[in-house]
mmCIF file of C-alpha atoms and ligand atoms in Angstrom:
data_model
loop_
_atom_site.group_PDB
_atom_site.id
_atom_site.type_symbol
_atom_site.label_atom_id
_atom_site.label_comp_id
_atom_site.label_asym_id
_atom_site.label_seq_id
_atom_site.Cartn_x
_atom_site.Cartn_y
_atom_site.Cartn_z
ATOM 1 C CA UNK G 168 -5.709 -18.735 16.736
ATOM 2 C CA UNK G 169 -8.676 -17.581 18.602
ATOM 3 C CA UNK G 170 -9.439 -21.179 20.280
ATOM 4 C CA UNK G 171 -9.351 -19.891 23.980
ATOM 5 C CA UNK G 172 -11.818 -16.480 23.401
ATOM 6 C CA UNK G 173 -14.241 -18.961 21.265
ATOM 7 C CA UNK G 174 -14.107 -20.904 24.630
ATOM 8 C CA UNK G 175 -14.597 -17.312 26.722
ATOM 9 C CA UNK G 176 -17.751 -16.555 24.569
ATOM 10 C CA UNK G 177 -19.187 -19.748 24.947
ATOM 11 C CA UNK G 178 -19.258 -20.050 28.534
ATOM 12 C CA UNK G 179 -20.556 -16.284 28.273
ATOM 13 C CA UNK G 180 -23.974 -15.165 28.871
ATOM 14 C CA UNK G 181 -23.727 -10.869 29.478
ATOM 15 C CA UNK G 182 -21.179 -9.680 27.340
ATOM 16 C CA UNK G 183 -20.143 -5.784 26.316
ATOM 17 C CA UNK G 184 -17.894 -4.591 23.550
ATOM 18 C CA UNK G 185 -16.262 -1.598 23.714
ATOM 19 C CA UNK G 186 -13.927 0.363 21.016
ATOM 20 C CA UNK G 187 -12.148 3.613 22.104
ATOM 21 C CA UNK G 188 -12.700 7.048 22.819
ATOM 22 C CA UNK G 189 -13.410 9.409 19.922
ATOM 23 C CA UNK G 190 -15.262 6.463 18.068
ATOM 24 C CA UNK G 191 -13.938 6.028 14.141
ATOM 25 C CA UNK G 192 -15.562 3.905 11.396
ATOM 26 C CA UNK G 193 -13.119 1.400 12.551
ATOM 27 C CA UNK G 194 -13.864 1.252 16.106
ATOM 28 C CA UNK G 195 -17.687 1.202 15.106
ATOM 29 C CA UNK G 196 -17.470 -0.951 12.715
ATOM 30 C CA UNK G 197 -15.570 -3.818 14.719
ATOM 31 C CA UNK G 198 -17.803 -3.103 17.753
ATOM 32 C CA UNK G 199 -21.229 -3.277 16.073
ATOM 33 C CA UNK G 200 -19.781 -6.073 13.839
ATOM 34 C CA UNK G 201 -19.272 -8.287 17.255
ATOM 35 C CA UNK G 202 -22.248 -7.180 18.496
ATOM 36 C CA UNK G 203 -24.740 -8.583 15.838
ATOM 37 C CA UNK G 204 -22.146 -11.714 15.849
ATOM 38 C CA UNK G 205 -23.115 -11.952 19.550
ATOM 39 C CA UNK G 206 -26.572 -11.492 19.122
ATOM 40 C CA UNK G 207 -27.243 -14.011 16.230
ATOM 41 C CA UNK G 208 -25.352 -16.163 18.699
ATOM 42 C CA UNK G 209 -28.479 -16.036 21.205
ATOM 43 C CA UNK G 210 -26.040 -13.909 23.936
ATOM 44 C CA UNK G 211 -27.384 -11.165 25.977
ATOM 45 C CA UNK G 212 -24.833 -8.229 24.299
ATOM 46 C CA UNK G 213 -24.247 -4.456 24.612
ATOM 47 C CA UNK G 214 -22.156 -2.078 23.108
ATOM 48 C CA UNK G 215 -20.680 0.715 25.307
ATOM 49 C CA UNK G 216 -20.195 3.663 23.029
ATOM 50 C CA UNK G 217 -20.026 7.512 23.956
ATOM 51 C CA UNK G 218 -21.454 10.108 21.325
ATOM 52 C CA UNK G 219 -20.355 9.727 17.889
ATOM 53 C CA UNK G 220 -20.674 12.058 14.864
ATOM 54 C CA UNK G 221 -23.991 11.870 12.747
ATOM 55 C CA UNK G 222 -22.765 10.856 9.965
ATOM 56 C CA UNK G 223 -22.715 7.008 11.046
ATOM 57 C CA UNK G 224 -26.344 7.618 12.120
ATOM 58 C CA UNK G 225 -26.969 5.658 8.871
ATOM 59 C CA UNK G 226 -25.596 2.618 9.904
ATOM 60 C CA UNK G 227 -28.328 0.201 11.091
ATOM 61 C CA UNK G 228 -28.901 -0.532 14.995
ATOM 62 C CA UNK G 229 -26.032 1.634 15.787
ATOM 63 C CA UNK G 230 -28.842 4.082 17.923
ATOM 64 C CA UNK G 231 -28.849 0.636 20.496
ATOM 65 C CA UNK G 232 -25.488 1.692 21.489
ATOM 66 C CA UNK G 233 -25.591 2.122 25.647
ATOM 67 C CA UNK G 234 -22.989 5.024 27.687
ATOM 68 C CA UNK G 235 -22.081 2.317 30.657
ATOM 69 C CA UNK G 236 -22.800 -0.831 32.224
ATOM 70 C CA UNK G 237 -26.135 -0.997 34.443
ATOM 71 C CA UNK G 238 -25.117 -3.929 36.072
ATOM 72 C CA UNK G 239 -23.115 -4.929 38.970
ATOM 73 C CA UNK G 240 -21.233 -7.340 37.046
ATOM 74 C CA UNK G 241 -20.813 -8.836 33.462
ATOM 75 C CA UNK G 242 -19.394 -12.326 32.099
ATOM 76 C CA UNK G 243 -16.760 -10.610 29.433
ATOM 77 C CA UNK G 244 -15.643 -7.533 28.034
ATOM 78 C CA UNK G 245 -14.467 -7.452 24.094
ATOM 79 C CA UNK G 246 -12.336 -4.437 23.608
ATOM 80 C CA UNK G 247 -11.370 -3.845 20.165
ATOM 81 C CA UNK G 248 -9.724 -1.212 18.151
ATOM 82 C CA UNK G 249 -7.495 -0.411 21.033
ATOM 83 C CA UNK G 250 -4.571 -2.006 22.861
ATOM 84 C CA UNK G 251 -4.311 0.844 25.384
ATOM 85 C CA UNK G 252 -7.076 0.245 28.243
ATOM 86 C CA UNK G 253 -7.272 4.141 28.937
ATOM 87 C CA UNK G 254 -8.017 4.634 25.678
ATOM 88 C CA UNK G 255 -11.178 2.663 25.782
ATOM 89 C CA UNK G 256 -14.743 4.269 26.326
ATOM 90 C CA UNK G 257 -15.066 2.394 29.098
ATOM 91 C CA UNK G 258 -14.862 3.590 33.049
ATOM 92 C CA UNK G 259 -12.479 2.118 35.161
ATOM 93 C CA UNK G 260 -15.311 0.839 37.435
ATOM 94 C CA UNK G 261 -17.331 -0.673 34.221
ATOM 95 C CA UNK G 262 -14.242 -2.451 32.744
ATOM 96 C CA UNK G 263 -13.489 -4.308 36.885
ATOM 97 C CA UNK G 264 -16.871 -5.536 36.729
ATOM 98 C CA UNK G 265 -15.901 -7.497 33.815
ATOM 99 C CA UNK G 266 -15.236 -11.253 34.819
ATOM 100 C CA UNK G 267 -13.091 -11.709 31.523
ATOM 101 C CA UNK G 268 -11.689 -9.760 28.845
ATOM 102 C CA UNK G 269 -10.835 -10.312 25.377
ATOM 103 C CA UNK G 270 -8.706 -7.975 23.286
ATOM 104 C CA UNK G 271 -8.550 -7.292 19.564
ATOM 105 C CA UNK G 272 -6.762 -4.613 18.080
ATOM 106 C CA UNK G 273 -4.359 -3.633 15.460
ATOM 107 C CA UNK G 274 -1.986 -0.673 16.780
ATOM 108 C CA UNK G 275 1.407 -0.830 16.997
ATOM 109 C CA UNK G 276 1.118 1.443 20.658
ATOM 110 C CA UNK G 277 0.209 -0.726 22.872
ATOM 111 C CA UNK G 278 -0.142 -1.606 26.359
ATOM 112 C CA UNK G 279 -1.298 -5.150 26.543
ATOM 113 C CA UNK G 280 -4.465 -6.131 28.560
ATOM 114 C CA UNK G 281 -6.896 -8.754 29.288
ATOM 115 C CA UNK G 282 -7.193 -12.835 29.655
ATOM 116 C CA UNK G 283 -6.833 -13.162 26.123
ATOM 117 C CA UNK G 284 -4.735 -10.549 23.770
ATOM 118 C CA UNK G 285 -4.456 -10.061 19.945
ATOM 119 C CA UNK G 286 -2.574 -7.592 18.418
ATOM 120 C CA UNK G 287 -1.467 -7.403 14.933
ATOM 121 C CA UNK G 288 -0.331 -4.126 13.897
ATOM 122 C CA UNK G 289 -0.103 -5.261 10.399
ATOM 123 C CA UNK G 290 -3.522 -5.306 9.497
ATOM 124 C CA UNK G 291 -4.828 -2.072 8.246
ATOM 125 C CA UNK G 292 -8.106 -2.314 10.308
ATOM 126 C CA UNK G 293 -9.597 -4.131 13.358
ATOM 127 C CA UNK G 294 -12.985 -5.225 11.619
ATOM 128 C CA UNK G 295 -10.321 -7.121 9.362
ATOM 129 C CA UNK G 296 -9.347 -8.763 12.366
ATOM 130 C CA UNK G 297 -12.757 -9.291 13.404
ATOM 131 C CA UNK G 298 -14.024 -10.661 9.976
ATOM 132 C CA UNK G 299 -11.469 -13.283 10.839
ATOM 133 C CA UNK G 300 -12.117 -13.852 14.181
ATOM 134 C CA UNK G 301 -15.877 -14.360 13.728
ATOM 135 C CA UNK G 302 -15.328 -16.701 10.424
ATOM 136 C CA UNK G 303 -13.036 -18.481 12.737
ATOM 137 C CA UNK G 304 -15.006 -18.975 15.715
ATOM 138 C CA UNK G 305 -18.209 -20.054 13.215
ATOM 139 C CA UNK G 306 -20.443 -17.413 13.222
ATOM 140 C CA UNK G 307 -21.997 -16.726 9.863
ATOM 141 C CA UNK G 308 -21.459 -13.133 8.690
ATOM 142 C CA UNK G 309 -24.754 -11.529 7.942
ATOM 143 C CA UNK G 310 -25.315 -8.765 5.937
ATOM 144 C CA UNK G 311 -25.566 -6.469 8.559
ATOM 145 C CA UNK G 312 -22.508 -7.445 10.254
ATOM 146 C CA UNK G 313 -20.844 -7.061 6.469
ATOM 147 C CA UNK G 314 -21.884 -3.268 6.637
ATOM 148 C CA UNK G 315 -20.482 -2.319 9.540
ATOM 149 C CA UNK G 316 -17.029 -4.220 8.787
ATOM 150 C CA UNK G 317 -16.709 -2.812 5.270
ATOM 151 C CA UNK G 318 -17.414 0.666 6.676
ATOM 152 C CA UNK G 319 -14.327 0.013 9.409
ATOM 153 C CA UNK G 320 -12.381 -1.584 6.405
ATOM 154 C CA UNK G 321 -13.029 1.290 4.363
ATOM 155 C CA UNK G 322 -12.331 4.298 7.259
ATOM 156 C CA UNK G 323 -8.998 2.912 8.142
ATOM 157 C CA UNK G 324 -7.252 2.083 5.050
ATOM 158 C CA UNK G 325 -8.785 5.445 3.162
ATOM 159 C CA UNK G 326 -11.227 3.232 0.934
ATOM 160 C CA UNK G 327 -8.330 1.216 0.263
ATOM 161 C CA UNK G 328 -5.484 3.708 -0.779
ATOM 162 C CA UNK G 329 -3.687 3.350 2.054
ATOM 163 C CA UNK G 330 -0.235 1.543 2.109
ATOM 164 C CA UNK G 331 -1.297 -0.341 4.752
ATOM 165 C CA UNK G 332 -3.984 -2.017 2.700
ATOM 166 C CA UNK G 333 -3.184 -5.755 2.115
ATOM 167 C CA UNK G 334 -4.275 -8.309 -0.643
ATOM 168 C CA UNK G 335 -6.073 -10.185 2.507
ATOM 169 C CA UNK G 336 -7.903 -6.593 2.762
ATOM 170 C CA UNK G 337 -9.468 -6.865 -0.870
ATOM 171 C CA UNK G 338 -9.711 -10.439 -0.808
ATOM 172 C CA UNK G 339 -11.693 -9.847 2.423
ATOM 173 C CA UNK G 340 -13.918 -6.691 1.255
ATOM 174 C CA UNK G 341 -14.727 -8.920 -1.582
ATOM 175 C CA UNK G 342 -16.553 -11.981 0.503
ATOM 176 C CA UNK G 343 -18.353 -8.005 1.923
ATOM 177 C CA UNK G 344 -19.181 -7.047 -1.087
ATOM 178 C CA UNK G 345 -21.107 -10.654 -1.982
ATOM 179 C CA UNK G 346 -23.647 -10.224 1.091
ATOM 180 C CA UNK G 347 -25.075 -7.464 -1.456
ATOM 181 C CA UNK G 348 -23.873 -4.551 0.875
ATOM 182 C CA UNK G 349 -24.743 -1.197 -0.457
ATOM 183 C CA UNK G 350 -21.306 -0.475 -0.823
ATOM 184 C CA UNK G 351 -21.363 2.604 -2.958
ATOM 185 C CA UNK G 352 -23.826 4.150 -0.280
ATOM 186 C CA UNK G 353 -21.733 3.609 3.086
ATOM 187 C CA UNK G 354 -18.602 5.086 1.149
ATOM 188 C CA UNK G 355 -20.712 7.821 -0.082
ATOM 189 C CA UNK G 356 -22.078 8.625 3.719
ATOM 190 C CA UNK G 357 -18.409 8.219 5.344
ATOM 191 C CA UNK G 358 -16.481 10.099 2.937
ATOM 192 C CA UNK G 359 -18.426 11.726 0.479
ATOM 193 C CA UNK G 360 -21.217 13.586 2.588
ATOM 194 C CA UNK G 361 -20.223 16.664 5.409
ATOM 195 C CA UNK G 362 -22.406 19.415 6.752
ATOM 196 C CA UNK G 363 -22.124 23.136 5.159
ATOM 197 C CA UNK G 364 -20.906 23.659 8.976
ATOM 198 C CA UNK G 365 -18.159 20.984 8.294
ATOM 199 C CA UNK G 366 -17.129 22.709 4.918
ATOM 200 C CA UNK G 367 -16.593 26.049 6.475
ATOM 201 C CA UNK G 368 -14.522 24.395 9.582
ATOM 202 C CA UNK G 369 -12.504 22.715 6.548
ATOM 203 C CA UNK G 370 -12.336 26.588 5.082
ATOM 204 C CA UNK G 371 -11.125 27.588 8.629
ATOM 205 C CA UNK G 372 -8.045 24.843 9.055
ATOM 206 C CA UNK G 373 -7.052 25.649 5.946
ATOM 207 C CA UNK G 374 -7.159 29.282 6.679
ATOM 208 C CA UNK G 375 -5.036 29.127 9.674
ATOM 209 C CA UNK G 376 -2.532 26.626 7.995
ATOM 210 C CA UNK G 377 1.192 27.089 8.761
ATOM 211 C CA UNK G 378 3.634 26.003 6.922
ATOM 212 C CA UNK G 379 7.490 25.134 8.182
ATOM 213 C CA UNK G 380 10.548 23.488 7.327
ATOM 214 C CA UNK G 381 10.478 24.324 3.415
ATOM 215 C CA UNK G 382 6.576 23.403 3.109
ATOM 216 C CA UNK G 383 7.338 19.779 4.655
ATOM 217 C CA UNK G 384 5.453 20.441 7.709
ATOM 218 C CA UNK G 385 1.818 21.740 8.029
ATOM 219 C CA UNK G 386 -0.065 22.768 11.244
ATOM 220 C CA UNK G 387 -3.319 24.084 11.725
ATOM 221 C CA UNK G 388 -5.360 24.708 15.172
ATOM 222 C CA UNK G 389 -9.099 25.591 15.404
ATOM 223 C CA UNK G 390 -10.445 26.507 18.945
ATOM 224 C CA UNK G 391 -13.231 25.143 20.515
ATOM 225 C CA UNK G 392 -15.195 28.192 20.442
ATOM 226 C CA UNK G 393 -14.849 28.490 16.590
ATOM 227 C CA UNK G 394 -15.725 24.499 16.148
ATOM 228 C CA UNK G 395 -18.729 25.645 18.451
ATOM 229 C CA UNK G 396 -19.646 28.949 16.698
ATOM 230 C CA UNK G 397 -19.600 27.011 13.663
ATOM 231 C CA UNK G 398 -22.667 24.532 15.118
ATOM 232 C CA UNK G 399 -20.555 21.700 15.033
ATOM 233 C CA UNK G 400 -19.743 19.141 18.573
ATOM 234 C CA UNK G 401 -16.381 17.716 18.970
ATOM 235 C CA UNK G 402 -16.976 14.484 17.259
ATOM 236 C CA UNK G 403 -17.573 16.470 14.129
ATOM 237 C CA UNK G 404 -14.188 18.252 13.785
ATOM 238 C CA UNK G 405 -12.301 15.281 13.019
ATOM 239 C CA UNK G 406 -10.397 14.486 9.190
ATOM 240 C CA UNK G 407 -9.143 18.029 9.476
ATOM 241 C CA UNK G 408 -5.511 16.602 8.872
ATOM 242 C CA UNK G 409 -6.021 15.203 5.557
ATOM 243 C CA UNK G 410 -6.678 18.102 3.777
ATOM 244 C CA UNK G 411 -2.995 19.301 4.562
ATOM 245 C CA UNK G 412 -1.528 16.384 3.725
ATOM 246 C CA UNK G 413 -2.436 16.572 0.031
ATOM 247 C CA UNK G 414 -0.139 19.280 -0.810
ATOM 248 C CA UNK G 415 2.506 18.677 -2.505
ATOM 249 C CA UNK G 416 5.959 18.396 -0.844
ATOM 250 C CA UNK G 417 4.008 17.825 2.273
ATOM 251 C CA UNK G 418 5.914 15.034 4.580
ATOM 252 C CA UNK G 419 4.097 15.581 8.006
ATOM 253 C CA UNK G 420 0.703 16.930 8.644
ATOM 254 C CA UNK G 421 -0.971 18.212 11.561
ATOM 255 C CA UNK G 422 -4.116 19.590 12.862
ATOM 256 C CA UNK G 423 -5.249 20.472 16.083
ATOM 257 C CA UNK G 424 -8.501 21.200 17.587
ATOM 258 C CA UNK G 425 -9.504 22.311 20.928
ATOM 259 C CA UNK G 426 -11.983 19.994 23.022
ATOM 260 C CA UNK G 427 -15.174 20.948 25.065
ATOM 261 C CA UNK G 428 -12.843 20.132 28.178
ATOM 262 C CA UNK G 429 -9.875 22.397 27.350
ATOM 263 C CA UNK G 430 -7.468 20.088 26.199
ATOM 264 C CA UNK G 431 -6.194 20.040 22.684
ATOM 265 C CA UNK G 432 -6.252 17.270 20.342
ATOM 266 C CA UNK G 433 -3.444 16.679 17.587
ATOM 267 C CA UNK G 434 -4.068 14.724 14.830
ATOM 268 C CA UNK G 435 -0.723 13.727 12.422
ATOM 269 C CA UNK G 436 -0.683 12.274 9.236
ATOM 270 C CA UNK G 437 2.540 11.301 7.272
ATOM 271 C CA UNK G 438 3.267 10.765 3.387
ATOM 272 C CA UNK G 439 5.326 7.992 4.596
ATOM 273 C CA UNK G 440 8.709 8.922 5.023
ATOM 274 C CA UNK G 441 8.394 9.660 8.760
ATOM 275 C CA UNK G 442 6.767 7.357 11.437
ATOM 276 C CA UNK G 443 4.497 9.665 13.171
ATOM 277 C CA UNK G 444 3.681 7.428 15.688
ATOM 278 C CA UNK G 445 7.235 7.855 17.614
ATOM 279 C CA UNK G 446 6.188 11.312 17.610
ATOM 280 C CA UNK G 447 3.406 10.563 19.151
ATOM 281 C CA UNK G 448 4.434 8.549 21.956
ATOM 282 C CA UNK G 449 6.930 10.925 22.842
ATOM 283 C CA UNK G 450 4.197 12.313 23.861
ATOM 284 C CA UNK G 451 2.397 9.978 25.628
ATOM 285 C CA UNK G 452 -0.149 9.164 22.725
ATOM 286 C CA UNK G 453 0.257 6.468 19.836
ATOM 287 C CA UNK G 454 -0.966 5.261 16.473
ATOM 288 C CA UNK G 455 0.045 4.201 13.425
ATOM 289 C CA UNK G 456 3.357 4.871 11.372
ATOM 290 C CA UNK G 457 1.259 7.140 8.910
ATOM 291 C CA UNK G 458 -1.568 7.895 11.502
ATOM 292 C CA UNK G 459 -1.047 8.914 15.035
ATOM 293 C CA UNK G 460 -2.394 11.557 17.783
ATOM 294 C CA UNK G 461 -2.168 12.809 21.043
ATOM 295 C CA UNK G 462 -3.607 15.218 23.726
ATOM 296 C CA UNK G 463 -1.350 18.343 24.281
ATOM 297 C CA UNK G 464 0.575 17.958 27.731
ATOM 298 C CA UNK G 465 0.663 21.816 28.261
ATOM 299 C CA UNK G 466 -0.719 24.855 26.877
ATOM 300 C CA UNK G 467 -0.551 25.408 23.018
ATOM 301 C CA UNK G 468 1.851 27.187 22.270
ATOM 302 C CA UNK G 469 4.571 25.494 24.518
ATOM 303 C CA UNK G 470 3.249 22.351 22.858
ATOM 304 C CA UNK G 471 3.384 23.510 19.699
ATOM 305 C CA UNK G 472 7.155 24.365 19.886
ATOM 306 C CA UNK G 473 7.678 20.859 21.514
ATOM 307 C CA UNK G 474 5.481 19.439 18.717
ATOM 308 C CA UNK G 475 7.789 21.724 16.117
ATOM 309 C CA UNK G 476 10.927 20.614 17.836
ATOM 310 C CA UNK G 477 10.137 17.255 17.808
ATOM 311 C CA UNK G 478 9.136 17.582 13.847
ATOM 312 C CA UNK G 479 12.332 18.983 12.941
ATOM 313 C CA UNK G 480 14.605 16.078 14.334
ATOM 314 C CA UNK G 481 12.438 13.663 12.080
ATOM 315 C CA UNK G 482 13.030 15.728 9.082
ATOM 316 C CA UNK G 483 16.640 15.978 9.116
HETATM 317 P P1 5GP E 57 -6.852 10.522 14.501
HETATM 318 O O1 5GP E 57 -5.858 11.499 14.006
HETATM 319 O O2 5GP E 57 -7.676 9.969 13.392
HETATM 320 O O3 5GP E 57 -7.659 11.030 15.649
HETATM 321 O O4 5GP E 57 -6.020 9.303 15.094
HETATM 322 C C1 5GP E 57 -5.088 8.608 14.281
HETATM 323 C C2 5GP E 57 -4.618 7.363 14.974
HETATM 324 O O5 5GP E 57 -3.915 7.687 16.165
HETATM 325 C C3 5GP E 57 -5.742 6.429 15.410
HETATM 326 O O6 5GP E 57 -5.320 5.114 15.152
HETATM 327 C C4 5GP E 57 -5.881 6.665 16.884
HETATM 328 O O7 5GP E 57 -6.321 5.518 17.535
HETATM 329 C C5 5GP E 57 -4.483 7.070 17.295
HETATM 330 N N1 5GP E 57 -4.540 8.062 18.364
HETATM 331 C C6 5GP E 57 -5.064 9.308 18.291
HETATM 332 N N2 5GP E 57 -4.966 9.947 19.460
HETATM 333 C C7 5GP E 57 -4.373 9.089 20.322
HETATM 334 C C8 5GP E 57 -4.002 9.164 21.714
HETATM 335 O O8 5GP E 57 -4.215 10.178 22.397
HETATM 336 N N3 5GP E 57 -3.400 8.062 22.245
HETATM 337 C C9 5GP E 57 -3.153 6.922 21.526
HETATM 338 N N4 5GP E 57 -2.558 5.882 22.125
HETATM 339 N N5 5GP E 57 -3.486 6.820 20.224
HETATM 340 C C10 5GP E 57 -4.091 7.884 19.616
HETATM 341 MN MN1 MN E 58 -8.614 1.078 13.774
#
């Protein structure tokens, strides 16, 4: 399956990997994953990677991550984690000076790209794609390369609650769980730790939670300014949405939160009966059928009624 990229890295010497924008556990993980692969593989590797939020400062090696590429040209690109290329956290000019790319991802929006292309939006996480694709192309997983995919594996199916979790998923985090990973610990750092900041921003979505359509549809926003009074950065104000979804009767979730460069960000997550990703791309973002987002095309509130409008015709 992966014959012709095990052929790309071979003849490669300078090689970056890249996930995208707004870096998740997922995107880390199947970034930092290749880049150790890479590395034990004698190649000269970098990962591009803008800021990301402190709690996966725990995760070994990930402080080598670099902002863009110093030179004037590089053998290959990996892009994982995303199908869309403006999407990735990589500049237009940094990507050109690649002289091939490779492309893993798993999202069902996407807009192909690259000299070799794998997408398969029914695996519940890229590092599962990657554990695959480094088994394939024979490089031994270590145990630091095991970290970083379990924490991926873990941040995109929910620690393995989500629907979209497959037997190969378990099966996979099992072979993990045999390099003696401290398990326990990485779950306990991604989901289980937050700042008091964090709690009170949590306090504050919940506090300015809406509620339409019979209590099927919840919305929150938080501004910038409060995410900033609160002595939190951007990265940090992510996972609002889930909170939402828990309650009962609750079909479609949503929170929003205002960025440092005046846009605002929508998160959606469904209980399963609507895809929330058509929602999404109706609005020129994408995702998953249960996870999707999107930067607001116009100000809030005439968003917000689009977003509301939009909501309704998938309820009825
Ligand atoms: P989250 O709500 O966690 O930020 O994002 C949920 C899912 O939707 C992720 O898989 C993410 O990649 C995708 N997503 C979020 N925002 C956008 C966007 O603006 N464009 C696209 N194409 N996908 C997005
Ligand atoms: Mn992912």
């Amino acid at each position: 399956m992966f014959k012709k990229a095990k052929e790309m890295i071979e003849k490669a010497n300078k090689i970056y990997v890249v996930g995208h924008i707004n870096p998740d556990g997922d995107a880390i993980g199947s970034s930092f994953a290749v880049y150790f692969a890479l590395k034990n593989m004698g190649k000269d590797v970098n990962v591009i990677m803008p800021k990301y939020s402190e709690s996966f400062a725990f995760l070994p090696g990930i402080a080598n991550a670099v902002e863009s590429v110093e030179e004037e040209c590089y053998d290959l690109l990996i892009a994982v984690d995303s199908s869309v290329k403006t999407r990735l956290a990589i500049s237009e000019k940094d990507y050109n000076k690649a002289k091939q790319v490779i492309m893993l991802d798993h999202h069902k929006t996407s807009e192909p790209f690259g000299d070799f292309q794998y997408i398969n939006s029914e695996i519940p996480a890229a590092s599962q794609i990657i554990y695959d694709f480094l088994t394939e192309i024979g490089c031994e997983i270590d145990k630091t390369i095991a970290t970083y995919l379990y924490a991926g594996i873990v941040t995109d199916t929910g620690s393995f609650n989500y629907s979209s979790t497959k037997p190969s998923t378990l099966l996979i985090a099992a072979k993990l769980l045999e390099l003696n990973i401290d398990f326990s610990e990485i779950c306990k750092k991604l989901n289980d730790t937050i700042k008091e900041a964090k709690l009170r921003l949590i306090a504050l979505t919940i506090d300015n939670m809406e509620v339409y359509f019979d209590g099927k549809f919840r919305y929150s926003y938080v501004s910038y300014e409060d995410i900033k009074r609160l002595g939190l950065d951007e990265e940090d104000a992510e996972g609002m949405t889930n909170y939402l979804r828990m309650v009962e009767g609750t079909e479609i979730a949503v929170a929003v939160r205002g960025k440092s460069n005046g846009t605002n960000k929508v998160s959606m997550r469904s209980n399963g009966k609507v895809d929330v990703s058509k929602i999404a791309i109706s609005f020129d973002g994408g995702g998953h059928a249960r996870a999707a987002g999107y930067t607001m095309p116009k100000d809030l509130e005439t968003s917000k009624k689009e977003l509301l409008d939009a909501v309704g015709v998938m309820l009825k």
